[in-house]
Structures are given as structure tokens and as C-alpha cells.
Short mmCIF file of C-alpha atoms in Angstrom, two decimals:
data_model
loop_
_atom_site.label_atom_id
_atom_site.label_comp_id
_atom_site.label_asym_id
_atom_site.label_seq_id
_atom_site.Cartn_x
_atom_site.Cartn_y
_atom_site.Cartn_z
CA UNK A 388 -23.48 -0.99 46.25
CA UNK A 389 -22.83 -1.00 50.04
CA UNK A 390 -24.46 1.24 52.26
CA UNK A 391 -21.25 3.38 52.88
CA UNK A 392 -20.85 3.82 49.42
CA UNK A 393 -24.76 4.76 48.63
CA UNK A 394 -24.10 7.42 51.11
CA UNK A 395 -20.88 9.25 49.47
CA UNK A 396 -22.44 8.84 45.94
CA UNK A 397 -25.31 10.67 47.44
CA UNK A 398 -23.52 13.22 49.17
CA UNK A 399 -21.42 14.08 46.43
CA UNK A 400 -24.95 14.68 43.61
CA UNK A 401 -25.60 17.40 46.11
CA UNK A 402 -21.78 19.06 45.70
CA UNK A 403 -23.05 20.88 41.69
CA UNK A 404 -25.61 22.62 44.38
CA UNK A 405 -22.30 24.12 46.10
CA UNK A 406 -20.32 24.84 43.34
CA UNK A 407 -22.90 26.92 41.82
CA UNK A 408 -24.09 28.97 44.94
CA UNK A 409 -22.20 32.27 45.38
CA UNK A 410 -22.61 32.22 49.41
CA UNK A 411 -20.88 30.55 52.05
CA UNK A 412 -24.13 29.04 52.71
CA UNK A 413 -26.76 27.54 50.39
CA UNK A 414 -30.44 28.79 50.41
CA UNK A 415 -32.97 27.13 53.16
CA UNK A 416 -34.96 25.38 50.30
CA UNK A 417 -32.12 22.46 51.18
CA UNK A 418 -33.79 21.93 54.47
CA UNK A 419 -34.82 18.50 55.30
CA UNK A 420 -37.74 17.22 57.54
CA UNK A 421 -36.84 16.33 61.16
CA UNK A 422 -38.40 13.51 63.40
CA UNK A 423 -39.32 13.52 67.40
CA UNK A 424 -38.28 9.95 68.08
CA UNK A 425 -38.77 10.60 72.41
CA UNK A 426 -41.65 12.29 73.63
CA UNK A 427 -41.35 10.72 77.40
CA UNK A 428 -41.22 13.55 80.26
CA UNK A 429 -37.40 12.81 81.05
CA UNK A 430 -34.10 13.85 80.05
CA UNK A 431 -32.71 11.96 76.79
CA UNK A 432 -29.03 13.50 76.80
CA UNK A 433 -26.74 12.33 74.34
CA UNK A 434 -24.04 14.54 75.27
CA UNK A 435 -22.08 14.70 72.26
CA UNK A 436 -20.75 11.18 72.49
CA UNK A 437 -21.32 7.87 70.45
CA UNK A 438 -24.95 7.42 70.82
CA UNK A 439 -25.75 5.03 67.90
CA UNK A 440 -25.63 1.33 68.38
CA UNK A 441 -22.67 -0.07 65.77
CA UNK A 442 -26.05 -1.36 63.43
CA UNK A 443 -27.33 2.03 64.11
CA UNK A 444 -31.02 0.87 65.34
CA UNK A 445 -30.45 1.98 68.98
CA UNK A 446 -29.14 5.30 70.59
CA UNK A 447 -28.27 5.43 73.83
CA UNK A 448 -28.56 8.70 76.42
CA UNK A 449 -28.53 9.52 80.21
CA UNK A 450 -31.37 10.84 82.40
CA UNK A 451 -29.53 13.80 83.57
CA UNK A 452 -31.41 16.74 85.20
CA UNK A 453 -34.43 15.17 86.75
CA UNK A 454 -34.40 15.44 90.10
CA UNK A 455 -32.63 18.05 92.43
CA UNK A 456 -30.17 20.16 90.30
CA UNK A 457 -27.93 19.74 86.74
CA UNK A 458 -25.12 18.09 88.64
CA UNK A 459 -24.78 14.55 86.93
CA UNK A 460 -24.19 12.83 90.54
CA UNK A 461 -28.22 12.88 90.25
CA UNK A 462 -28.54 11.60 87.60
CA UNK A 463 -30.21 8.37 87.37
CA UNK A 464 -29.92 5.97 84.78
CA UNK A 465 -28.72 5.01 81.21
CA UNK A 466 -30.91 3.72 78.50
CA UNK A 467 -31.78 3.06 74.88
CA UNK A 468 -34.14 3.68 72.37
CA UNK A 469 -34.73 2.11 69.57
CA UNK A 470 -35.21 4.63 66.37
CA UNK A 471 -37.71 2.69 64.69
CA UNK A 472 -40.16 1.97 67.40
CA UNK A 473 -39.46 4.29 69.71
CA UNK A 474 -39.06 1.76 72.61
CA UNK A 475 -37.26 2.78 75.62
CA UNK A 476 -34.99 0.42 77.20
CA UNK A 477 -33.03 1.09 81.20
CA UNK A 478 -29.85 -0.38 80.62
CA UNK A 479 -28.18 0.42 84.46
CA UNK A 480 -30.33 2.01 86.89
CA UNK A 481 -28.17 1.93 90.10
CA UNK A 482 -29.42 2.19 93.61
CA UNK A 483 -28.91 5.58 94.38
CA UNK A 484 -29.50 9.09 96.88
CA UNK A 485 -30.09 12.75 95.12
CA UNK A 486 -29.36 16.02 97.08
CA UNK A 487 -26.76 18.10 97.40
CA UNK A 488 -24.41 15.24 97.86
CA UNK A 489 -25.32 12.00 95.54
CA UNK A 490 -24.49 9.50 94.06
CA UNK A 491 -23.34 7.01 92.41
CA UNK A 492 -24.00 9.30 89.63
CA UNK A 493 -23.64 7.51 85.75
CA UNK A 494 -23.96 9.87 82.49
CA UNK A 495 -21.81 10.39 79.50
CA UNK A 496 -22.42 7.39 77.58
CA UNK A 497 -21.16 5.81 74.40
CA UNK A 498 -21.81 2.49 72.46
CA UNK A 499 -19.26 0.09 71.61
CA UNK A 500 -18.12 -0.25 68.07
CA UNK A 501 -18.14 -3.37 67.23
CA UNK A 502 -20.00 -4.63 70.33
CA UNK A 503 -23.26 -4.76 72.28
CA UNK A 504 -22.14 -2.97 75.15
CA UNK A 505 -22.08 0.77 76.01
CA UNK A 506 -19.32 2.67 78.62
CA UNK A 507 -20.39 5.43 80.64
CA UNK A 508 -19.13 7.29 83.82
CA UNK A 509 -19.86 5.61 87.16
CA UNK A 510 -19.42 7.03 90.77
CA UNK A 511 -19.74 5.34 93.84
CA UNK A 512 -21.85 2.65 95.06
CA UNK A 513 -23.67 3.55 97.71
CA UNK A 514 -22.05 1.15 99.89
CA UNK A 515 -18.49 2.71 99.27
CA UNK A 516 -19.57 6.19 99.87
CA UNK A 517 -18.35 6.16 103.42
CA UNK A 518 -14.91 5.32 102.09
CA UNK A 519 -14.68 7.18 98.44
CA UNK A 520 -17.16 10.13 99.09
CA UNK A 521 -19.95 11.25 97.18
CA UNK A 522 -19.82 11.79 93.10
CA UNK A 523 -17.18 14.34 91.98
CA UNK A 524 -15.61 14.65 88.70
CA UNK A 525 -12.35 12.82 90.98
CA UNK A 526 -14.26 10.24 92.31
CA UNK A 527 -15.63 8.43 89.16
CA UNK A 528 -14.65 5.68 86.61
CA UNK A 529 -15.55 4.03 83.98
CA UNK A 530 -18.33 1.11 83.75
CA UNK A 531 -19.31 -0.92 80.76
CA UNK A 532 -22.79 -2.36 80.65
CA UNK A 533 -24.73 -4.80 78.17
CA UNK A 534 -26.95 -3.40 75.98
CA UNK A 535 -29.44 -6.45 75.66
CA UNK A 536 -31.03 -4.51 79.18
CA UNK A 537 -29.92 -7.44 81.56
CA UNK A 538 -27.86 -4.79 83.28
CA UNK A 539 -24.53 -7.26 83.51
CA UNK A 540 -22.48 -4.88 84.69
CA UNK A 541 -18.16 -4.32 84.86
CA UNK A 542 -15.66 -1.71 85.54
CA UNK A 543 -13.57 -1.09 82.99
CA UNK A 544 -10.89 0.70 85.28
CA UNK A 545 -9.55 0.27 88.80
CA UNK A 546 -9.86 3.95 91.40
CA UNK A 547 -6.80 3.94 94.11
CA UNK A 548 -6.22 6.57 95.99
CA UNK A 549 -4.46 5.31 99.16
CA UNK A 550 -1.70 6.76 100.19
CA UNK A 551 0.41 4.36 102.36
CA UNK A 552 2.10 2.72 99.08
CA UNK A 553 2.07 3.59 95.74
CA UNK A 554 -0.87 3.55 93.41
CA UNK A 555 -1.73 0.27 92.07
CA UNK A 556 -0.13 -0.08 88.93
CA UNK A 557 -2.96 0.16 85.98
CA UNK A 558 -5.28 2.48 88.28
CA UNK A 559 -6.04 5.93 88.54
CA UNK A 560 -6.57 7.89 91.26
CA UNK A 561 -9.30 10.14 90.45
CA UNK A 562 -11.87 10.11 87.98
CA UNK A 563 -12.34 9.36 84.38
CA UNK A 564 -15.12 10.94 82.25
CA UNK A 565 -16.33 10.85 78.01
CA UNK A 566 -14.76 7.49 77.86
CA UNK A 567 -14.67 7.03 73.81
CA UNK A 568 -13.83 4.07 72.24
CA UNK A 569 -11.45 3.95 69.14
CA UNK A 570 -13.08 2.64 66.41
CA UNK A 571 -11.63 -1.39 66.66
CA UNK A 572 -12.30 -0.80 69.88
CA UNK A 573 -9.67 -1.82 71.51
CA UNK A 574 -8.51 1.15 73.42
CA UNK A 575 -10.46 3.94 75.65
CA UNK A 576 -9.49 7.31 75.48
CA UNK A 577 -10.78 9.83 78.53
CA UNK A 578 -10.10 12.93 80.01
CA UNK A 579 -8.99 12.86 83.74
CA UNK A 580 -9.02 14.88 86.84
CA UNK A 581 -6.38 12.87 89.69
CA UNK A 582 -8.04 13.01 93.66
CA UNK A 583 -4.35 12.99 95.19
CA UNK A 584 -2.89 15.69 93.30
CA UNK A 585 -5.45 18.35 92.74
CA UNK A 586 -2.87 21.07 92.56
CA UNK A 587 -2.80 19.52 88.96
CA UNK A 588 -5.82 20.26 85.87
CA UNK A 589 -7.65 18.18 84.18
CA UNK A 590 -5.56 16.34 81.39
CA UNK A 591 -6.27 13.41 79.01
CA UNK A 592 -5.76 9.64 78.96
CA UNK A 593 -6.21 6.22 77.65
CA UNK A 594 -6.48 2.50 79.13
CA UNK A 595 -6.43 -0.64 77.08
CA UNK A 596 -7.38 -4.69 78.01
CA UNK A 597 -3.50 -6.05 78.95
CA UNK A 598 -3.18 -8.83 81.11
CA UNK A 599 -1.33 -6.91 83.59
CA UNK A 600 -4.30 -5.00 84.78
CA UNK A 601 -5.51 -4.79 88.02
CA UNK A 602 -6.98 -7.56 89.55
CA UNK A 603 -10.49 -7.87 88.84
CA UNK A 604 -10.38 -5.15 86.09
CA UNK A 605 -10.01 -5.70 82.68
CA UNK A 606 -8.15 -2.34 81.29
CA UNK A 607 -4.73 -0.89 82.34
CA UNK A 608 -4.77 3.06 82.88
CA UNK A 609 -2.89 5.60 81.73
CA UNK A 610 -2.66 9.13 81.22
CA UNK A 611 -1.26 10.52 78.34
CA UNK A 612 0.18 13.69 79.35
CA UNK A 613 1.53 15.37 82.91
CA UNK A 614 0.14 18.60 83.12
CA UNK A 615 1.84 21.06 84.51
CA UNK A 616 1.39 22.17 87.90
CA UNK A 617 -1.66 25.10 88.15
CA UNK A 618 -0.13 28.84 87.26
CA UNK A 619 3.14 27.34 87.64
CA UNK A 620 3.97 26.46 83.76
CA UNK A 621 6.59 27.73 81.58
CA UNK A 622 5.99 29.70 78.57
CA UNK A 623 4.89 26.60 75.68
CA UNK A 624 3.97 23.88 78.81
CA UNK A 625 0.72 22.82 79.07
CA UNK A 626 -1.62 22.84 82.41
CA UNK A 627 -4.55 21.63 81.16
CA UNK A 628 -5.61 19.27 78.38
CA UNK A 629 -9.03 18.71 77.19
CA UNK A 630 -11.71 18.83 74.35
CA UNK A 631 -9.73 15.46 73.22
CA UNK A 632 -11.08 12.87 70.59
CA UNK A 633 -9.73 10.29 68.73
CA UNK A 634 -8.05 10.95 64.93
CA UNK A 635 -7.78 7.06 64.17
CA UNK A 636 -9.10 4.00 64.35
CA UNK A 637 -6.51 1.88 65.81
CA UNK A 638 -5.81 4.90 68.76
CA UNK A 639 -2.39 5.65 67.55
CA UNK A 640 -3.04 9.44 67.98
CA UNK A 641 -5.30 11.48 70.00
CA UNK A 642 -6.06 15.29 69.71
CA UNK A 643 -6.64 17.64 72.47
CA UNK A 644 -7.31 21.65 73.21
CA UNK A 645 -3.91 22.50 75.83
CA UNK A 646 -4.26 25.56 77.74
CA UNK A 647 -0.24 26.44 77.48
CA UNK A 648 1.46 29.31 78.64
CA UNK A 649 2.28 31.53 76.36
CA UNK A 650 5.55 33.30 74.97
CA UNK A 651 5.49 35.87 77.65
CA UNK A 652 5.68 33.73 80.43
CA UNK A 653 2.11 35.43 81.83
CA UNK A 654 -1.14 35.07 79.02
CA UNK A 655 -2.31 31.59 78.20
CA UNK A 656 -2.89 30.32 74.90
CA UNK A 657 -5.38 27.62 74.06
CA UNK A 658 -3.86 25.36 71.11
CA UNK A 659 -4.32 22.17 69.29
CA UNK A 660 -2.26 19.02 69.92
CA UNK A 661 -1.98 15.91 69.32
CA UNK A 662 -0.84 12.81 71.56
CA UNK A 663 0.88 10.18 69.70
CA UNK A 664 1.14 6.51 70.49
CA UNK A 665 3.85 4.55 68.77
CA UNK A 666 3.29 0.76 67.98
CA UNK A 667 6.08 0.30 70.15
CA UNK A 668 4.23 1.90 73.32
CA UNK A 669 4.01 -0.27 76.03
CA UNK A 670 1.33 0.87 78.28
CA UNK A 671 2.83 -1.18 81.33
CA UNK A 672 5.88 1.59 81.39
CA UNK A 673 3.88 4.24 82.46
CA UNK A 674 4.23 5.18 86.36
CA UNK A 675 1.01 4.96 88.32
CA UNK A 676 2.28 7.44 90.64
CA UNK A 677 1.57 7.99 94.94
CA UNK A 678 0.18 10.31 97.53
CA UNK A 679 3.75 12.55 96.42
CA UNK A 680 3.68 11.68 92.56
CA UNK A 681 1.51 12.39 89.88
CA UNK A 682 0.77 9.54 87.21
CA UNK A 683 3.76 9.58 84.43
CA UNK A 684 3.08 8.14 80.50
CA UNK A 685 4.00 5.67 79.07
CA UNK A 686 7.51 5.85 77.31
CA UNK A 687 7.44 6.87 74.15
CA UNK A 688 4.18 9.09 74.07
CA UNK A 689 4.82 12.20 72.06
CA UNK A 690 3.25 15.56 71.94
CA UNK A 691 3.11 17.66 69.50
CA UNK A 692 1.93 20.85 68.83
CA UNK A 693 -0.51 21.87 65.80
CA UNK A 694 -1.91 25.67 66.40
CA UNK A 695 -0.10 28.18 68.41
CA UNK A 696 -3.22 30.55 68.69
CA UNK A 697 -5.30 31.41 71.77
CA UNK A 698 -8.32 31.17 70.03
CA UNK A 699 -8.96 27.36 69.77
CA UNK A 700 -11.74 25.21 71.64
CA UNK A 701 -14.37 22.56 71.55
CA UNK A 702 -14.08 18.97 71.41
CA UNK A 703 -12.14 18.09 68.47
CA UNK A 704 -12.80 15.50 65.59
CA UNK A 705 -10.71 13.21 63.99
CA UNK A 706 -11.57 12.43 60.58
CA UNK A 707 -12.13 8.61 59.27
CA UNK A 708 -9.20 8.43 57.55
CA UNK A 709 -6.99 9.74 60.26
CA UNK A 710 -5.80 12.40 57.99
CA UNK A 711 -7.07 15.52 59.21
CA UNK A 712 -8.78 17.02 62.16
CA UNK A 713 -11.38 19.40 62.80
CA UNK A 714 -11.63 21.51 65.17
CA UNK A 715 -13.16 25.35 66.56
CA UNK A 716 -11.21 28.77 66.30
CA UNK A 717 -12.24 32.27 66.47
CA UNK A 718 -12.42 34.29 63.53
CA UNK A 719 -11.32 37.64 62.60
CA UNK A 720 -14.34 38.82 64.28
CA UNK A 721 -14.58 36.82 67.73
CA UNK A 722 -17.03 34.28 66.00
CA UNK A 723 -16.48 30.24 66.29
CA UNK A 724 -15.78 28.44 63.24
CA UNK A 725 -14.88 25.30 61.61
CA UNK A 726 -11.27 24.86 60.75
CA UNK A 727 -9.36 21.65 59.30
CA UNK A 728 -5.93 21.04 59.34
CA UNK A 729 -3.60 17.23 58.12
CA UNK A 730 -2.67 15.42 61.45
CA UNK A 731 0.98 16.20 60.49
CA UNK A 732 0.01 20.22 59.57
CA UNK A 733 0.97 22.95 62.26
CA UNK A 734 -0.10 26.90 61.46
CA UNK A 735 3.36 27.61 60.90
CA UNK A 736 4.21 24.96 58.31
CA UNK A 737 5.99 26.55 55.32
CA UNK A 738 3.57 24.02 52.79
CA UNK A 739 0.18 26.19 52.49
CA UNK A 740 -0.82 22.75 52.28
CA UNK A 741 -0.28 21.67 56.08
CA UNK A 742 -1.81 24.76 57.31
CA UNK A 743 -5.39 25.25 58.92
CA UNK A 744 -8.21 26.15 56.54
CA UNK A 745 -11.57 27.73 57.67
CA UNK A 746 -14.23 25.88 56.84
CA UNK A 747 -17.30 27.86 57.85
CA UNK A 748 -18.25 31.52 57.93
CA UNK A 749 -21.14 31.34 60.33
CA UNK A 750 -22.82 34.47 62.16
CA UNK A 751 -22.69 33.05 64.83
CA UNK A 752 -20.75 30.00 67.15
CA UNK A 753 -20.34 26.53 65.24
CA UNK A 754 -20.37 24.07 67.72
CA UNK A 755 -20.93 19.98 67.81
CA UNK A 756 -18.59 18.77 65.00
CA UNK A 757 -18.96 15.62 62.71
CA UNK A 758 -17.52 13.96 60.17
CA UNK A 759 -19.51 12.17 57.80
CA UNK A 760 -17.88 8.31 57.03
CA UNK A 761 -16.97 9.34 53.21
CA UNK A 762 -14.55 12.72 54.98
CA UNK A 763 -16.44 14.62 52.51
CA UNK A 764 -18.63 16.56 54.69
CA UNK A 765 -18.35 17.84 58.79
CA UNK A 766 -21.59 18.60 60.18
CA UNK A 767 -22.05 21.25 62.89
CA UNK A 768 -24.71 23.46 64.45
CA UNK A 769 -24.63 27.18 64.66
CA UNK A 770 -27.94 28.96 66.34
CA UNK A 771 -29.22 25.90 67.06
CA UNK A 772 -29.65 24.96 63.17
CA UNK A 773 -27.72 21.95 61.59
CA UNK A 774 -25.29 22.34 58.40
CA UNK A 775 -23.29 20.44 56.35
CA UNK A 776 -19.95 21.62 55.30
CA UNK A 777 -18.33 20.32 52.10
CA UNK A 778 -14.54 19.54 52.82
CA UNK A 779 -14.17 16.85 50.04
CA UNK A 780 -11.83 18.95 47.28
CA UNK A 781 -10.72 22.41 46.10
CA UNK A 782 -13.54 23.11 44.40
CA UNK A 783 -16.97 24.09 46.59
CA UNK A 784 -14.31 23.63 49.60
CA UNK A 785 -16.44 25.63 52.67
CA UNK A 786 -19.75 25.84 51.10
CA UNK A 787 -22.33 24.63 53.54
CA UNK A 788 -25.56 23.67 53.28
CA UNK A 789 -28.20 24.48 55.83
CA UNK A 790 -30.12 20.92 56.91
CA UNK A 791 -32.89 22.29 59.30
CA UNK A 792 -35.42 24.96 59.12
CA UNK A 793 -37.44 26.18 62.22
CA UNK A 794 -36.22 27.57 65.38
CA UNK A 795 -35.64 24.34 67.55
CA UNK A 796 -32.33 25.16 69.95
CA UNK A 797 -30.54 21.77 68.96
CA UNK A 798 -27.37 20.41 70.70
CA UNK A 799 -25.33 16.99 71.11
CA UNK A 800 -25.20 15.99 67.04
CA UNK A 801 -24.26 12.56 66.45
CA UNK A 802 -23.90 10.95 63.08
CA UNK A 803 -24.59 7.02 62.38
CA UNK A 804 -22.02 4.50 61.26
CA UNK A 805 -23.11 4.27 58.01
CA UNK A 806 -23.64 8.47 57.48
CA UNK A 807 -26.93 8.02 56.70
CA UNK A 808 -28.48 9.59 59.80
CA UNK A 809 -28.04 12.09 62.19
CA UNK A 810 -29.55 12.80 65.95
CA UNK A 811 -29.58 15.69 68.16
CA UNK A 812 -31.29 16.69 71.34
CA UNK A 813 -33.68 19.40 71.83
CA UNK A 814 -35.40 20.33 74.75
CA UNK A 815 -39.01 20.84 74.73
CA UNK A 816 -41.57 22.04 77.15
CA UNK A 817 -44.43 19.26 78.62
CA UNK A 818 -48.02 21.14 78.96
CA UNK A 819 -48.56 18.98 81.81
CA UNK A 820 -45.18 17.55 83.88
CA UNK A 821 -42.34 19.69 85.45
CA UNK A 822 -40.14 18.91 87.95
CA UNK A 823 -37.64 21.17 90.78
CA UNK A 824 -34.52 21.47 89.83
CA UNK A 825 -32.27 24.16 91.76
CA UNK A 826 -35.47 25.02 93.64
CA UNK A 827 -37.37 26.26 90.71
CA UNK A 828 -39.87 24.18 88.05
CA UNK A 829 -38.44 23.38 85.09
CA UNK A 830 -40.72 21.12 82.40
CA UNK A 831 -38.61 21.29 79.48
CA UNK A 832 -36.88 17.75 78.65
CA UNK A 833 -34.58 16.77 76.63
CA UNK A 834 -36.15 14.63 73.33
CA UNK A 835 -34.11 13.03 70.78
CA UNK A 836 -34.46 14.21 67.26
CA UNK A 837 -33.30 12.33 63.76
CA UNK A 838 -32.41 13.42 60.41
CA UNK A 839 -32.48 10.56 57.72
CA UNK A 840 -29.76 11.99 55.25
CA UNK A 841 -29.93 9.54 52.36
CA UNK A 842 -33.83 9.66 51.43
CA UNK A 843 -34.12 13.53 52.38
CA UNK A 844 -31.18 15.64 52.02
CA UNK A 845 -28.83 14.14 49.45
CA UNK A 846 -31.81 12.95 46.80
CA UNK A 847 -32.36 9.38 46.48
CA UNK A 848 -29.52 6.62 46.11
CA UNK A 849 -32.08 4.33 44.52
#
């Protein structure tokens, strides 16, 4: 039996648990134990992104807040660990200035799928600062890096803003950030905030190898919707797209959080979408834009809307299939929760079918969502506690299962390729290091914690 499918027959001997519990949430004795796998006085951020190697021995993090403030222009490096062992790996550690004004700044890093590589955001080399500027969320790109710890370094994407011709055809102009890859990895989805047109918000893209790109760069850039202007939409047009995540594996579609202007022409609502790209998409046709211009899609990218509510937020999750994404809402009482809904559903659909469901009933925020590999299950923390949801049928649909006990504040889940694992980061306080950040002593840091699912929580698959 292959690992993938150890883990859903072991999820699923857990599901008579569910069925039988009368609660929205099963008793605490379902708890699992929890392992410290950093203990170094630095910052271990995972961030929310795609930590785990694609064997799942390694995660990889940022050293965020460490020196001066929280801004991630200081922070300093990206690394590994390796689960087992413990062993901590630097993977790029730039030359670099902290202050007020820093950089280059690199954070926000993910592994590759398939590959031994990692992405993360990159600002600019010291060397280019009198020219680009310090870090700022528009003055950053994307840079992939070996993860054997040689620190061969590339950039994945080309930064033009001059303004004497147009933008180079491939590049941005401004900054990319949460670079995710799909899972073939052949494409790179991002949000983005343009340098030349800041009248514009942030909105969401996606860059792909093509031999077309620019010279000495090996993906072509694109965004994947025009935002409108700031406060100068009409009622249903979006100014600002976010929160976005891939729903498949081959990067055909790609869901996002729009801040839209509502009905009324005044209020804003904030809704789920979802980008589509056709087979037929040819990256090349989208319009690079100049100093006058902002950057135009490629032909044939469609949008379309899912939720018309003003409620909805959080990065959203695209399920392994490609079937169905999760994402956050409020409830009837102001609270966060999980809610799923089929890729081709909207709220309004006549089909009960195609319509959202609530997943959770939490007392407070869900946050972090997951899928597990088998689609069964989405994992999510609420007052800093881990649970598992079950989403896998009618029956014990919503019934989730608390997987940690104490009182740790956990953030920035993460679930392995095979499902078998999760990791999370909590910060704990050193009895004997601290450092100034904002001009006060901090000496929490942020450790990496792991849950092993398939011994603990789900009984043994032996």
C-alpha cells in the first residue's frame, strides 16, 4: 500500500469517531503529542507557504524579526532543517544593511515540488540600491536557490521600471511576493504590487519558463488581473486582489479574495474568485505595460466570480483534486469559519449542490487552511489549537476533531506531501537571549513544531 493511500485509510478509521459525536467538535482525548524540532535563538518562520521538501525530510523558513524591527527588508537569510536531525542548513544569506532602510531583504519561502530548489522573495543587492532603492513590497522579485546549501543562486523574474520605453516584455515593474509553485511545477503564481503605477492595489499574477523571457531570466511575467484604479471602481469591479492560491495542479485556475465595489456604487465587498487560464493562453499576449500603462493579461484569462458577500478573507486553498476550494467567511455571529464550495459553485447557484457549505463552527477565528492529499480532511487553527475537519461525504460532513492540547499560540500550518505530517510555528521565550526590535527586547523566537498524523492521530496503518 503506498504511503498516500496508508494515510486516507487511516484518516478515514477515525471518521466512526465523527459520526458518533453529537458536537461540532470531538472531545480533547483525540489530542496528539507535538514535537519542538528548533530550539535555536532565531526566527524559524514558515509563513504559511510550502515549507516541506517534495520527500518531506526538510522544511524550509526565513529569519525574519531578528534584528531592528518586523519589516522583512531585515531579514536575513533562508534555511532548512532537517526534521529528523534537527540540522540547520543557510541556504542564501545575502550581503546585507538593517535599519530603517535595508535590504536586500529575502523571506516568504517555498520548496519546489518536484525539485531541490526553493523560491523566495528577493530585494535588492546592495550594489543596485543606489538605482532600485531600498526593500519595499514594489521593489522585490522572485529568486530561486538550491537546496543542497551551495547557495547557486537565479532570478526567476526580470524588475523594469524605466520609463523612457516600454516595459520589457516578460518583466514586472514592481514587486512580486508568496511566489507558490503549482504542483508540476511548471508555473508560479504571486501576488503583485506595480512601482510605476501605484495609484493601482495590489493584485495577483503568474510567470512561467517560455523562451521568450527576458534575457538572462528564465520565467515570463504576467499579471492576471488589472485592478481597478484606487476608490475609482464601479459597482462589481475589483481594486484589489489577494489571499490567492492555486486550485490545480497544472495552474489552469487560481483563486483569490477581490475587494469589489459593491451594488451601491459606495461599500466594498470582499468576495471569492477565481482566475482561469485556458490551455489556449498564451502568456506572450499579455502587455507589459509603461511609465503611462499598467500591465494587461494575457488574452483569454477569465474571471469569475464565486461569493458575492463582504464577509470573505484569508488565503484560500485549492483542494488536490481541483474540485473545490476552501476558504474563510464570517458567520452569523462575526466569527471566521471554514467554508467549501466546487470550483464551478457561486452562492447564488440554483443547485444546493454548487453552493458554499460551512465547515466549522469554531468560537473563535479559523485561520491557516489545509487540505489533506486524500480531500477528506482541511486542517485549520482556531485559538492557536490545530483541528481537523472532515469534508470527505454527507455523513460526519463538519465534524472536527481537535489535534492539540495545551495553550501554545500556533500559526503558519503546513501539511507534508504525503499527509502524514503537519508543522507549525510557535514562538517561545529564551531564559537567556533577546534581542531589540522596534527599540524594545523581545526574546521570544519563532520554533518549528511537528505533528506525525499517521502513528498518533489516525491509529496505526500497520
Amino acid at each position: 500500500m503506498n504511503t498516500l493511500k496508508r494515510s486516507i485509510f487511516s484518516l478515514t478509521i477515525v471518521i466512526y469517531f465523527l459520526f458518533s459525536c453529537k458536537d461540532h467538535i470531538a472531545p480533547q482525548e483525540n489530542s496528539m503529542t507535538e514535537k519542538q524540532i528548533t530550539f535555536n535563538a532565531k526566527t524559524h518562520a514558515l509563513d504559511n507557504n510550502d515549507n516541506f521538501s517534495p520527500d518531506g525530510r526538510f522544511l524550509c523558513y526565513d529569519t525574519r524579526y531578528m534584528v531592528f524591527n518586523t519589516n522583512l527588508a531585515n531579514c536575513k537569510s533562508i534555511e532548512k532543517v532537517e526534521i529528523a536531525t534537527g540540522k540547520e542548513t543557510v541556504l542564501w544569506q545575502p550581503e546585507s544593511i538593517s535599519g530603517e532602510n535595508a535590504a536586500p531583504g529575502v523571506a516568504a519561502v517555498s520548496y519546489h515540488p518536484m525539485e531541490n530548489q526553493v523560491i523566495f522573495i528577493h530585494g535588492p543587492q546592495l550594489e543596485t540600491i543606489y538605482e532600485r532603492g531600498y526593500y519595499d513590497i514594489r521593489n522585490r522579485s522572485g529568486a530561486i536557490v538550491s537546496a543542497n546549501g551551495k547557495g547557486e543562486l537565479s532570478m526567476a523574474d526580470l524588475r523594469d521600471v524605466s520609463t523612457n520605453e516600454p516595459t520589457t516584455p516578460g518583466a514586472h515593474r514592481g514587486g512580486t511576493h508568496r511566489h507558490e509553485y503549482t504542483r508540476n511545477g511548471e508555473r508560479i503564481g504571486f501576488t503583485y504590487d506595480d512601482f510605476l503605477q501605484q495609484d493601482y492595489d495590489r493584485t495577483i499574477g503568474y510567470m512561467e519558463v517560455n523562451k521568450n523571457a527576458p534575457t538572462g531570466f528564465s520565467h515570463y511575467f504576467a499579471v492576471l488581473l488589472k485592478p481597478a484604479k484606487k476608490g475609482e471602481s464601479k459597482p462589481g469591479e475589483i481594486e484589489k486582489a489577494y489571499g490567492d492560491s492555486w486550485v490545480d495542479s497544472l495552474g489552469s485556475k487560481r483563486a483569490f479574495i477581490g475587494k469589489v465595489r459593491a451594488e451601491n456604487g459606495v461599500d466594498y465587498e470582499t468576495s471569492l474568485f477565481v482566475a482561469e487560464i485556458p490551455d489556449s493562453v498564451d502568456i506572450t499576449t499579455a502587455y507589459s505595460g509603461d511609465e503611462d500603462t499598467y500591465p494587461e493579461p494575457p488574452k483569454g484569462v477569465k474571471i469569475t466570480r464565486l461569493t458575492h458577500t463582504t464577509n470573505d478573507e484569508g488565503i484560500v486553498r485549492g483542494s488536490y483534486s481541483g474540485k473545490q476550494i476552501a476558504y474563510l467567511s464570517k458567520d452569523d455571529k462575526g466569527i471566521f469559519q471554514v467554508f467549501v464550495i466546487p470550483v464551478d459553485g457561486s452562492d447564488i447557484a440554483k443547485s444546493m449542490e454548487k453552493r458554499p457549505r460551512q465547515v466549522t463552527y469554531f468560537t473563535t477565528d479559523a485561520s491557516y487552511l489545509r487540505w489533506h492529499p486524500s480531500d477528506q480532511w482541511i486542517f485549520s487553527i482556531s485559538n492557536g489549537k490545530v483541528y481537523a475537519s472532515y469534508v470527505g461525504g454527507s455523513e460526519g460532513f463538519g465534524k472536527s476533531m481537535l489535534l492539540t492540547p495545551n495553550e501554545l499560540d500556533r500559526e503558519a500550518l503546513v501539511v507534508s506531501p504525503d499527509g502524514k505530517m503537519l508543522a507549525y510555528n510557535v514562538d517561545i521565550p529564551s531564559s537567556d537571549t533577546s534581542r531589540i526590535l522596534d527599540g524594545k527586547p523581545h526574546n521570544e523566537y519563532k520554533q518549528i513544531f511537528i505533528i506525525e498524523l499517521s502513528d498518533t492521530f489516525y491509529g496505526a496503518s500497520k
